[in-house]
């Protein structure tokens, strides 16, 4: 029969307005799960007694992901992963005092082994940073291949405490900052320990107490400076090229004389087991000798071409394409000789090809020497290169400008300009269209040791004012890019003669450019 009385509560049920309390268990409450890579973490709990009770727990350096109960004797005895025992003793790992290393006889002959010296500094580094802790050798942790799951079969109707089994003690779920409060839910927290980070300071403090033990430095290595020879100069490369060409030419001349029967042998050392002349063995020896000498000549020619500091000079004598074609032709001929195993000796056309190539290289060297002689004679006529020019600075720059382009007409006298003088002066008027300035720039680039930055496109027909202005702009921009000198001019103002100020700036720009280029060329000639 239904009644209007309110339902009765059990005597052991708390009232509805009571705040929830942690479950009663054999261990004090833990507000959060622990991680092996972090220190003790507490959520928002403010219970001081819980913090003190944590320090009383037995400490073992194992991960917090395993919640299975273990015997206290095993915990007290310490695990293989821990460097601490609960009697206050611990063993040192990772770093030991470096001992003298006695290398084997075969190892002493290896430069890499002897340069290694000692690895004490590496041991010291890994020991101080803890990288050896729990890794490698007997300290390595065993890994199981099972997944981290809840062992539902371990649930018992009499006890609501589940157990977690995992593949590794370092559970990702247990390391999450948002993991549930396992201590409040009654999980087995007996094996959860403090992070080993706090343990490192005490563990490695005794290294500093060793008398006379200093941190190893790079001085543990045996540094051996390797001697790197300087690259050969152009004179040395030229001498080597001429020598190899003469050796190859001499060997080819001997081959021709032996084929004609006019060779006169000189008294020399007699080698044993020499084959008879005009036999297959003799032809092979002769061919290998020619192959070696011509190959050395090709190598010397290649080095001379590629290392030349003035390649455009060689281009004026012979194009690079033609030089490469001749080299490849000689190499292909040598390959054919070796392929047929020098049967019946060298042929007449093969000897002719190699002789023509050697003569062409000698011709290139001869013509290059003639060009150098002409340039050297021209430099002797440069009066501005040396001497005392105090008080005659403008005349020196004028001589320099005329020497850069000797084919052009002589320049008028360079006189100073001012605001009240008549503008433009005859000297500045000679540069008004910008054409001569562009030619002077290109000539200075050719006479320099660094031959780049020439003006390739400019206006020769300067009847239109805009073309004159373009030439002046080309010259000013090229001066910035090639000579690294900044010029400020009004190109259109110079062409249209707007004001005397544009001529004053133009005169200052020409003087600045001339002085800078002259000093650079003088420095290059002095360091040649």
Short mmCIF file of C-alpha atoms in Angstrom, two decimals:
data_model
loop_
_atom_site.label_atom_id
_atom_site.label_comp_id
_atom_site.label_asym_id
_atom_site.label_seq_id
_atom_site.Cartn_x
_atom_site.Cartn_y
_atom_site.Cartn_z
CA UNK A 1 0.00 0.00 0.00
CA UNK A 2 1.40 3.31 -1.08
CA UNK A 3 2.12 5.91 1.55
CA UNK A 4 3.23 9.55 1.40
CA UNK A 5 6.19 9.00 3.76
CA UNK A 6 9.66 9.92 2.32
CA UNK A 7 11.96 7.03 1.49
CA UNK A 8 14.33 5.97 4.23
CA UNK A 9 18.10 5.91 3.71
CA UNK A 10 20.51 3.28 4.88
CA UNK A 11 22.37 4.05 8.03
CA UNK A 12 25.70 3.76 6.31
CA UNK A 13 24.81 6.09 3.42
CA UNK A 14 26.14 9.65 3.71
CA UNK A 15 23.80 12.55 3.27
CA UNK A 16 23.46 13.94 -0.29
CA UNK A 17 25.12 17.26 0.54
CA UNK A 18 28.32 15.64 1.83
CA UNK A 19 31.46 16.12 -0.31
CA UNK A 20 33.00 12.92 -1.70
CA UNK A 21 36.06 11.59 0.09
CA UNK A 22 38.87 9.31 -1.18
CA UNK A 23 38.40 5.60 -0.95
CA UNK A 24 39.83 3.92 2.08
CA UNK A 25 42.93 1.95 1.21
CA UNK A 26 46.15 0.65 2.73
CA UNK A 27 48.19 3.54 1.27
CA UNK A 28 47.83 7.30 1.54
CA UNK A 29 46.11 9.21 -1.18
CA UNK A 30 47.88 10.10 -4.40
CA UNK A 31 46.19 12.81 -6.41
CA UNK A 32 47.81 12.03 -9.78
CA UNK A 33 49.62 9.30 -11.59
CA UNK A 34 53.40 9.39 -11.79
CA UNK A 35 55.84 9.43 -14.70
CA UNK A 36 59.35 8.05 -14.81
CA UNK A 37 60.57 11.20 -16.50
CA UNK A 38 59.04 13.71 -14.08
CA UNK A 39 59.16 14.47 -10.38
CA UNK A 40 56.29 13.91 -7.95
CA UNK A 41 53.18 15.60 -9.32
CA UNK A 42 50.19 16.60 -7.22
CA UNK A 43 47.02 18.03 -8.63
CA UNK A 44 45.15 20.54 -6.60
CA UNK A 45 45.37 18.67 -3.35
CA UNK A 46 46.38 20.67 -0.34
CA UNK A 47 46.82 17.90 2.18
CA UNK A 48 50.25 18.35 3.70
CA UNK A 49 50.24 14.93 5.29
CA UNK A 50 50.07 13.26 1.92
CA UNK A 51 53.23 15.05 0.79
CA UNK A 52 55.09 13.86 3.90
CA UNK A 53 53.81 10.36 3.49
CA UNK A 54 55.21 10.21 -0.06
CA UNK A 55 58.76 10.57 1.17
CA UNK A 56 58.28 7.57 3.43
CA UNK A 57 57.56 5.24 0.54
CA UNK A 58 60.31 2.75 -0.45
CA UNK A 59 62.14 4.16 -3.53
CA UNK A 60 62.99 2.03 -6.52
CA UNK A 61 64.10 3.22 -9.98
CA UNK A 62 61.41 1.50 -11.95
CA UNK A 63 58.62 2.94 -14.03
CA UNK A 64 55.28 3.92 -12.60
CA UNK A 65 53.27 2.19 -15.28
CA UNK A 66 53.15 -1.18 -13.50
CA UNK A 67 50.65 -1.47 -10.67
CA UNK A 68 51.14 -5.14 -9.90
CA UNK A 69 51.99 -5.90 -6.31
CA UNK A 70 55.52 -7.07 -5.67
CA UNK A 71 57.03 -8.49 -2.51
CA UNK A 72 58.51 -5.93 -0.22
CA UNK A 73 61.71 -7.96 -0.01
CA UNK A 74 62.22 -7.51 -3.75
CA UNK A 75 61.58 -3.79 -3.46
CA UNK A 76 63.92 -3.40 -0.53
CA UNK A 77 66.63 -5.33 -2.27
CA UNK A 78 66.51 -3.03 -5.27
CA UNK A 79 65.94 -3.96 -8.91
CA UNK A 80 68.49 -4.33 -11.67
CA UNK A 81 67.33 -0.98 -13.03
CA UNK A 82 68.19 0.93 -9.89
CA UNK A 83 71.50 2.30 -8.76
CA UNK A 84 70.28 2.62 -5.14
CA UNK A 85 69.82 0.11 -2.39
CA UNK A 86 67.94 0.90 0.74
CA UNK A 87 70.94 0.45 2.97
CA UNK A 88 72.31 3.75 1.59
CA UNK A 89 74.90 2.18 -0.75
CA UNK A 90 75.03 2.56 -4.50
CA UNK A 91 77.36 1.56 -7.27
CA UNK A 92 78.94 3.90 -9.80
CA UNK A 93 78.12 3.47 -13.44
CA UNK A 94 79.09 5.06 -16.73
CA UNK A 95 82.30 6.95 -15.96
CA UNK A 96 85.61 5.57 -14.74
CA UNK A 97 89.03 7.09 -14.41
CA UNK A 98 90.76 6.86 -17.82
CA UNK A 99 93.57 4.37 -17.86
CA UNK A 100 96.51 4.25 -20.23
CA UNK A 101 95.55 2.57 -23.48
CA UNK A 102 97.98 0.13 -25.03
CA UNK A 103 97.07 -0.22 -28.69
CA UNK A 104 97.94 -3.26 -30.72
CA UNK A 105 100.72 -3.13 -33.28
CA UNK A 106 98.23 -3.09 -36.15
CA UNK A 107 96.25 -0.29 -34.50
CA UNK A 108 99.32 1.88 -34.01
CA UNK A 109 99.82 2.03 -37.76
CA UNK A 110 96.34 3.47 -38.27
CA UNK A 111 96.18 7.21 -38.07
CA UNK A 112 92.47 7.16 -37.21
CA UNK A 113 93.10 5.02 -34.13
CA UNK A 114 96.02 7.06 -32.88
CA UNK A 115 94.16 10.33 -33.45
CA UNK A 116 91.29 9.07 -31.29
CA UNK A 117 93.41 9.06 -28.16
CA UNK A 118 91.08 8.82 -25.18
CA UNK A 119 87.31 8.81 -24.97
CA UNK A 120 87.38 10.01 -21.38
CA UNK A 121 85.63 13.24 -22.28
CA UNK A 122 82.75 11.25 -23.82
CA UNK A 123 82.46 9.06 -20.76
CA UNK A 124 82.46 12.15 -18.56
CA UNK A 125 79.76 13.79 -20.67
CA UNK A 126 77.44 10.79 -20.71
CA UNK A 127 77.95 10.15 -17.02
CA UNK A 128 77.15 13.74 -16.06
CA UNK A 129 74.10 13.99 -18.29
CA UNK A 130 72.77 10.56 -17.40
CA UNK A 131 72.61 9.27 -20.96
CA UNK A 132 74.13 5.98 -19.83
CA UNK A 133 71.49 5.48 -17.16
CA UNK A 134 69.27 2.53 -18.05
CA UNK A 135 70.69 2.12 -21.56
CA UNK A 136 73.12 -0.31 -23.04
CA UNK A 137 74.86 -3.38 -21.71
CA UNK A 138 73.58 -4.93 -18.52
CA UNK A 139 71.62 -1.79 -17.67
CA UNK A 140 69.31 -2.06 -20.66
CA UNK A 141 65.64 -2.52 -19.86
CA UNK A 142 63.90 -5.55 -21.29
CA UNK A 143 61.02 -4.80 -23.61
CA UNK A 144 57.94 -6.94 -23.83
CA UNK A 145 55.81 -7.04 -26.93
CA UNK A 146 52.39 -6.90 -25.21
CA UNK A 147 50.15 -3.90 -25.47
CA UNK A 148 49.16 -1.80 -22.46
CA UNK A 149 45.64 -2.98 -21.67
CA UNK A 150 43.42 -3.57 -18.69
CA UNK A 151 43.61 -7.15 -17.41
CA UNK A 152 39.86 -7.65 -17.05
CA UNK A 153 40.35 -11.26 -16.03
CA UNK A 154 41.98 -10.06 -12.82
CA UNK A 155 38.75 -8.37 -11.71
CA UNK A 156 37.25 -10.04 -8.70
CA UNK A 157 33.77 -9.63 -7.38
CA UNK A 158 35.17 -9.33 -3.88
CA UNK A 159 37.57 -6.50 -4.72
CA UNK A 160 37.07 -3.55 -7.09
CA UNK A 161 40.81 -3.09 -7.70
CA UNK A 162 41.79 -3.72 -11.34
CA UNK A 163 45.35 -4.34 -12.40
CA UNK A 164 47.16 -2.94 -15.42
CA UNK A 165 49.70 -5.00 -17.31
CA UNK A 166 51.92 -3.50 -19.98
CA UNK A 167 54.79 -4.01 -22.34
CA UNK A 168 57.07 -1.52 -20.66
CA UNK A 169 57.20 0.13 -17.31
CA UNK A 170 57.17 3.50 -19.10
CA UNK A 171 53.49 3.57 -19.87
CA UNK A 172 52.35 6.39 -22.04
CA UNK A 173 49.01 6.40 -20.32
CA UNK A 174 50.62 6.55 -16.91
CA UNK A 175 52.87 9.42 -18.02
CA UNK A 176 49.99 11.61 -19.17
CA UNK A 177 49.31 14.64 -17.08
CA UNK A 178 45.58 14.06 -17.44
CA UNK A 179 45.63 10.47 -16.10
CA UNK A 180 42.98 9.60 -13.49
CA UNK A 181 43.54 9.61 -9.78
CA UNK A 182 44.52 5.99 -9.28
CA UNK A 183 45.33 6.45 -5.62
CA UNK A 184 41.88 7.83 -4.90
CA UNK A 185 40.28 4.90 -6.70
CA UNK A 186 42.06 2.30 -4.65
CA UNK A 187 44.66 1.10 -7.14
CA UNK A 188 47.75 -0.64 -5.88
CA UNK A 189 50.27 2.19 -5.51
CA UNK A 190 52.96 0.27 -3.69
CA UNK A 191 55.37 0.10 -6.61
CA UNK A 192 55.08 3.72 -7.73
CA UNK A 193 58.35 5.52 -7.07
CA UNK A 194 59.77 8.97 -7.39
CA UNK A 195 61.34 10.12 -10.68
CA UNK A 196 65.09 9.33 -10.97
CA UNK A 197 65.77 12.96 -11.95
CA UNK A 198 65.97 13.94 -8.30
CA UNK A 199 68.29 11.03 -7.71
CA UNK A 200 70.86 12.14 -10.29
CA UNK A 201 72.27 14.99 -8.23
CA UNK A 202 73.14 12.70 -5.32
CA UNK A 203 74.37 9.97 -7.62
CA UNK A 204 76.96 12.05 -9.46
CA UNK A 205 78.08 14.34 -6.68
CA UNK A 206 80.96 12.07 -5.78
CA UNK A 207 82.71 12.75 -9.12
CA UNK A 208 83.71 16.20 -7.94
CA UNK A 209 85.22 14.79 -4.78
CA UNK A 210 87.94 12.77 -6.54
CA UNK A 211 91.27 14.44 -5.94
CA UNK A 212 93.09 15.54 -9.06
CA UNK A 213 90.22 14.52 -11.34
CA UNK A 214 89.49 17.22 -13.90
CA UNK A 215 86.95 17.02 -16.71
CA UNK A 216 88.67 15.74 -19.85
CA UNK A 217 88.99 18.24 -22.67
CA UNK A 218 89.87 18.10 -26.33
CA UNK A 219 93.51 17.94 -25.29
CA UNK A 220 93.01 14.20 -24.95
CA UNK A 221 93.23 14.05 -28.73
CA UNK A 222 96.55 13.92 -30.50
CA UNK A 223 96.28 16.65 -33.09
CA UNK A 224 98.39 16.10 -36.16
CA UNK A 225 98.49 18.94 -38.58
CA UNK A 226 98.49 17.68 -42.13
CA UNK A 227 100.75 19.52 -44.47
CA UNK A 228 98.73 20.78 -47.41
CA UNK A 229 100.99 21.92 -50.24
CA UNK A 230 100.28 25.22 -51.90
CA UNK A 231 98.73 25.11 -55.36
CA UNK A 232 101.25 25.53 -58.14
CA UNK A 233 101.67 28.92 -59.74
CA UNK A 234 101.13 29.61 -63.41
CA UNK A 235 104.87 29.71 -64.01
CA UNK A 236 105.28 26.24 -62.47
CA UNK A 237 102.37 24.86 -64.50
CA UNK A 238 103.83 26.33 -67.67
CA UNK A 239 107.25 24.82 -66.99
CA UNK A 240 105.70 21.41 -66.34
CA UNK A 241 103.64 21.61 -69.52
CA UNK A 242 106.64 22.50 -71.65
CA UNK A 243 108.69 19.67 -70.11
CA UNK A 244 106.04 17.00 -70.71
CA UNK A 245 105.52 18.19 -74.27
CA UNK A 246 109.26 17.98 -74.99
CA UNK A 247 109.42 14.45 -73.52
CA UNK A 248 106.49 13.30 -75.68
CA UNK A 249 107.95 14.92 -78.79
CA UNK A 250 111.31 13.24 -78.17
CA UNK A 251 109.69 9.81 -77.80
CA UNK A 252 107.66 10.27 -81.01
CA UNK A 253 110.79 11.34 -82.88
CA UNK A 254 112.51 8.14 -81.74
CA UNK A 255 109.58 6.05 -82.96
CA UNK A 256 109.76 7.66 -86.41
CA UNK A 257 113.50 7.09 -86.63
CA UNK A 258 113.17 3.43 -85.66
CA UNK A 259 110.49 2.90 -88.28
CA UNK A 260 112.75 4.52 -90.90
CA UNK A 261 115.82 2.61 -89.67
CA UNK A 262 117.86 5.77 -89.03
CA UNK A 263 117.89 5.66 -85.25
CA UNK A 264 121.33 5.65 -83.66
CA UNK A 265 121.24 4.15 -80.20
CA UNK A 266 123.42 5.71 -77.55
CA UNK A 267 125.28 3.77 -74.91
CA UNK A 268 122.99 3.28 -71.98
CA UNK A 269 121.99 0.74 -69.35
CA UNK A 270 121.18 -2.69 -70.70
CA UNK A 271 118.00 -4.12 -69.25
CA UNK A 272 117.62 -7.91 -68.95
CA UNK A 273 114.85 -9.83 -70.71
CA UNK A 274 114.33 -7.09 -73.28
CA UNK A 275 112.40 -8.33 -76.34
CA UNK A 276 113.87 -8.16 -79.80
CA UNK A 277 113.21 -5.05 -81.84
CA UNK A 278 110.20 -5.06 -84.20
CA UNK A 279 108.47 -7.86 -82.32
CA UNK A 280 105.06 -7.78 -80.63
CA UNK A 281 106.62 -7.47 -77.17
CA UNK A 282 108.76 -4.59 -78.40
CA UNK A 283 105.75 -2.83 -79.89
CA UNK A 284 103.84 -3.17 -76.63
CA UNK A 285 106.68 -1.63 -74.61
CA UNK A 286 107.03 1.16 -77.14
CA UNK A 287 103.30 1.84 -77.19
CA UNK A 288 102.99 1.91 -73.39
CA UNK A 289 105.88 4.37 -73.20
CA UNK A 290 104.19 6.68 -75.72
CA UNK A 291 100.86 6.25 -73.94
CA UNK A 292 102.34 7.32 -70.59
CA UNK A 293 104.22 10.33 -71.94
CA UNK A 294 101.33 11.68 -74.02
CA UNK A 295 98.88 11.15 -71.15
CA UNK A 296 101.13 13.18 -68.84
CA UNK A 297 101.27 15.93 -71.46
CA UNK A 298 97.47 15.96 -71.74
CA UNK A 299 97.15 16.18 -67.97
CA UNK A 300 99.59 19.09 -67.79
CA UNK A 301 97.75 20.89 -70.60
CA UNK A 302 94.41 20.42 -68.85
CA UNK A 303 95.76 21.82 -65.58
CA UNK A 304 97.24 24.78 -67.40
CA UNK A 305 93.97 25.55 -69.19
CA UNK A 306 91.73 25.25 -66.15
CA UNK A 307 94.02 27.11 -63.71
CA UNK A 308 94.85 30.00 -66.03
CA UNK A 309 94.08 33.34 -64.39
CA UNK A 310 93.37 35.03 -67.74
CA UNK A 311 91.25 32.56 -69.73
CA UNK A 312 90.05 35.25 -72.14
CA UNK A 313 93.63 35.66 -73.32
CA UNK A 314 93.69 31.99 -74.32
CA UNK A 315 90.33 32.46 -76.04
CA UNK A 316 91.80 35.17 -78.24
CA UNK A 317 94.49 32.71 -79.33
CA UNK A 318 92.33 29.61 -79.69
CA UNK A 319 88.77 28.96 -78.66
CA UNK A 320 88.05 26.63 -75.79
CA UNK A 321 85.86 24.45 -78.00
CA UNK A 322 88.70 23.85 -80.44
CA UNK A 323 91.13 23.10 -77.62
CA UNK A 324 88.78 20.49 -76.17
CA UNK A 325 88.20 18.96 -79.59
CA UNK A 326 91.94 18.48 -80.13
CA UNK A 327 92.37 16.91 -76.70
CA UNK A 328 89.52 14.45 -77.24
CA UNK A 329 90.90 13.48 -80.64
CA UNK A 330 94.29 12.58 -79.18
CA UNK A 331 92.71 10.63 -76.31
CA UNK A 332 90.49 8.68 -78.70
CA UNK A 333 93.51 7.79 -80.81
CA UNK A 334 95.39 6.55 -77.73
CA UNK A 335 92.39 4.44 -76.80
CA UNK A 336 92.36 2.80 -80.23
CA UNK A 337 96.08 2.06 -79.98
CA UNK A 338 95.63 0.32 -76.64
CA UNK A 339 92.55 -1.56 -77.88
CA UNK A 340 94.45 -3.25 -80.70
CA UNK A 341 97.31 -3.99 -78.25
CA UNK A 342 99.77 -1.93 -80.33
CA UNK A 343 99.82 -4.56 -83.04
CA UNK A 344 102.47 -3.90 -85.75
CA UNK A 345 103.62 -0.83 -83.88
CA UNK A 346 102.37 2.74 -84.23
CA UNK A 347 100.90 3.91 -87.51
CA UNK A 348 101.99 6.99 -89.42
CA UNK A 349 98.67 8.79 -89.00
CA UNK A 350 98.76 8.20 -85.25
CA UNK A 351 102.20 9.72 -84.96
CA UNK A 352 101.09 12.67 -87.11
CA UNK A 353 98.03 13.39 -84.93
CA UNK A 354 100.10 13.48 -81.74
CA UNK A 355 102.82 15.63 -83.29
CA UNK A 356 100.29 18.13 -84.62
CA UNK A 357 98.68 18.39 -81.19
CA UNK A 358 102.04 18.97 -79.49
CA UNK A 359 102.97 21.63 -82.03
CA UNK A 360 99.62 23.38 -81.53
CA UNK A 361 100.20 23.59 -77.77
CA UNK A 362 103.67 25.02 -78.32
CA UNK A 363 102.15 27.58 -80.70
CA UNK A 364 99.61 28.65 -78.06
CA UNK A 365 102.36 29.13 -75.49
CA UNK A 366 104.44 31.11 -77.98
CA UNK A 367 101.62 33.47 -78.91
CA UNK A 368 100.71 33.95 -75.26
CA UNK A 369 104.29 34.96 -74.52
CA UNK A 370 104.17 37.50 -77.34
CA UNK A 371 101.02 39.05 -75.86
CA UNK A 372 102.65 39.25 -72.43
CA UNK A 373 105.69 41.00 -73.94
CA UNK A 374 103.49 43.60 -75.60
CA UNK A 375 101.61 44.26 -72.37
CA UNK A 376 104.84 44.52 -70.42
CA UNK A 377 106.21 47.04 -72.90
CA UNK A 378 102.99 49.05 -72.67
CA UNK A 379 103.18 49.16 -68.87
CA UNK A 380 106.67 50.60 -69.10
CA UNK A 381 105.21 53.65 -70.84
CA UNK A 382 102.71 54.36 -68.07
CA UNK A 383 104.10 57.43 -66.38
CA UNK A 384 101.26 57.57 -63.85
CA UNK A 385 102.29 54.20 -62.40
CA UNK A 386 105.07 55.67 -60.26
CA UNK A 387 106.70 58.96 -59.39
CA UNK A 388 105.87 61.99 -57.27
CA UNK A 389 102.63 63.65 -58.40
CA UNK A 390 102.16 66.00 -55.49
CA UNK A 391 100.21 69.05 -56.66
CA UNK A 392 99.50 67.43 -60.05
CA UNK A 393 96.79 64.97 -59.09
CA UNK A 394 94.45 65.95 -61.95
CA UNK A 395 97.23 65.57 -64.50
CA UNK A 396 98.02 62.11 -63.18
CA UNK A 397 94.39 61.02 -63.54
CA UNK A 398 94.32 62.49 -67.06
CA UNK A 399 97.40 60.45 -68.01
CA UNK A 400 95.76 57.36 -66.57
CA UNK A 401 92.55 57.87 -68.56
CA UNK A 402 94.46 58.35 -71.81
CA UNK A 403 96.60 55.22 -71.17
CA UNK A 404 93.51 53.07 -70.72
CA UNK A 405 92.26 53.87 -74.25
CA UNK A 406 95.30 54.82 -76.36
CA UNK A 407 93.33 54.56 -79.63
CA UNK A 408 91.07 57.49 -78.70
CA UNK A 409 91.90 61.16 -79.19
CA UNK A 410 93.96 62.88 -76.47
CA UNK A 411 91.95 64.43 -73.70
CA UNK A 412 91.94 68.21 -73.10
CA UNK A 413 93.66 69.55 -70.02
CA UNK A 414 91.82 68.75 -66.83
CA UNK A 415 91.23 71.95 -64.89
CA UNK A 416 89.37 72.34 -61.65
CA UNK A 417 85.75 73.52 -61.67
CA UNK A 418 83.79 75.74 -59.33
CA UNK A 419 80.33 77.30 -59.17
CA UNK A 420 81.43 80.56 -60.80
CA UNK A 421 83.55 79.11 -63.64
CA UNK A 422 82.34 78.60 -67.18
CA UNK A 423 80.54 75.30 -67.66
CA UNK A 424 81.13 72.85 -69.15
CA UNK A 425 84.91 72.76 -69.47
CA UNK A 426 86.44 71.16 -72.61
CA UNK A 427 87.49 68.17 -70.51
CA UNK A 428 83.97 67.51 -69.20
CA UNK A 429 82.44 68.17 -72.59
CA UNK A 430 84.45 65.25 -74.00
CA UNK A 431 82.50 62.92 -71.67
CA UNK A 432 79.06 64.54 -72.03
CA UNK A 433 77.56 61.80 -74.22
CA UNK A 434 78.91 59.04 -71.95
CA UNK A 435 80.33 56.99 -74.84
CA UNK A 436 83.96 57.58 -73.97
CA UNK A 437 83.33 56.80 -70.32
CA UNK A 438 81.81 53.44 -71.29
CA UNK A 439 84.84 52.61 -73.46
CA UNK A 440 87.22 53.64 -70.68
CA UNK A 441 85.40 51.32 -68.30
CA UNK A 442 85.69 48.36 -70.68
CA UNK A 443 89.37 49.06 -71.38
CA UNK A 444 90.12 49.25 -67.65
CA UNK A 445 88.38 45.92 -67.11
CA UNK A 446 90.55 44.28 -69.81
CA UNK A 447 93.76 45.64 -68.30
CA UNK A 448 92.76 44.47 -64.84
CA UNK A 449 93.57 41.03 -63.45
CA UNK A 450 89.89 40.51 -62.65
CA UNK A 451 88.29 40.73 -66.02
CA UNK A 452 84.58 40.87 -65.34
CA UNK A 453 81.87 43.47 -65.24
CA UNK A 454 82.31 44.98 -68.71
CA UNK A 455 79.43 46.94 -70.26
CA UNK A 456 78.22 44.80 -73.13
CA UNK A 457 75.38 46.91 -74.50
CA UNK A 458 75.55 50.68 -74.93
CA UNK A 459 74.63 53.37 -77.43
CA UNK A 460 77.17 54.26 -80.12
CA UNK A 461 74.84 56.67 -81.93
CA UNK A 462 74.35 59.47 -79.41
CA UNK A 463 72.37 61.97 -81.49
CA UNK A 464 69.33 61.48 -79.26
CA UNK A 465 69.62 62.98 -75.74
CA UNK A 466 68.14 59.93 -74.00
CA UNK A 467 70.91 57.72 -75.45
CA UNK A 468 73.58 59.96 -73.94
CA UNK A 469 71.78 59.80 -70.60
CA UNK A 470 71.62 55.99 -70.85
CA UNK A 471 75.36 55.76 -71.46
CA UNK A 472 76.03 57.88 -68.38
CA UNK A 473 73.73 55.68 -66.30
CA UNK A 474 75.42 52.53 -67.63
CA UNK A 475 78.81 53.90 -66.62
CA UNK A 476 77.68 54.89 -63.11
CA UNK A 477 76.00 51.53 -62.47
CA UNK A 478 78.96 49.55 -63.81
CA UNK A 479 81.27 51.52 -61.52
CA UNK A 480 79.15 50.40 -58.58
CA UNK A 481 79.00 46.74 -59.60
CA UNK A 482 82.55 46.22 -60.87
CA UNK A 483 84.72 48.72 -58.99
CA UNK A 484 82.49 49.09 -55.91
CA UNK A 485 82.52 52.87 -56.06
CA UNK A 486 79.31 54.84 -55.64
CA UNK A 487 78.79 57.74 -58.06
CA UNK A 488 76.07 60.38 -57.85
CA UNK A 489 75.34 62.20 -61.12
CA UNK A 490 72.34 63.74 -62.85
CA UNK A 491 72.42 62.13 -66.27
CA UNK A 492 69.67 64.21 -67.88
CA UNK A 493 71.00 67.38 -66.25
CA UNK A 494 74.41 66.74 -67.82
CA UNK A 495 72.93 66.12 -71.25
CA UNK A 496 70.67 69.20 -71.18
CA UNK A 497 73.17 71.38 -69.23
CA UNK A 498 70.58 72.36 -66.64
CA UNK A 499 72.81 74.01 -64.03
CA UNK A 500 76.48 74.41 -63.08
CA UNK A 501 75.99 72.09 -60.11
CA UNK A 502 75.49 69.05 -62.32
CA UNK A 503 78.93 69.68 -63.88
CA UNK A 504 80.55 70.03 -60.47
CA UNK A 505 79.08 66.65 -59.45
CA UNK A 506 80.10 65.15 -62.79
CA UNK A 507 83.69 66.33 -62.39
CA UNK A 508 83.84 64.92 -58.86
CA UNK A 509 82.43 61.58 -60.06
CA UNK A 510 85.04 61.24 -62.84
CA UNK A 511 87.85 62.06 -60.41
CA UNK A 512 86.58 59.56 -57.85
CA UNK A 513 86.20 56.79 -60.44
CA UNK A 514 89.61 57.44 -62.02
CA UNK A 515 91.45 57.44 -58.69
CA UNK A 516 89.77 54.25 -57.48
CA UNK A 517 90.39 52.29 -60.70
CA UNK A 518 94.00 53.48 -60.93
CA UNK A 519 94.74 52.38 -57.36
CA UNK A 520 93.23 48.94 -57.93
CA UNK A 521 95.18 48.31 -61.12
CA UNK A 522 98.39 49.52 -59.47
CA UNK A 523 97.85 47.15 -56.57
CA UNK A 524 97.21 44.21 -58.91
CA UNK A 525 100.41 44.86 -60.84
CA UNK A 526 102.40 45.11 -57.60
CA UNK A 527 101.06 41.73 -56.39
CA UNK A 528 101.58 39.95 -59.69
#
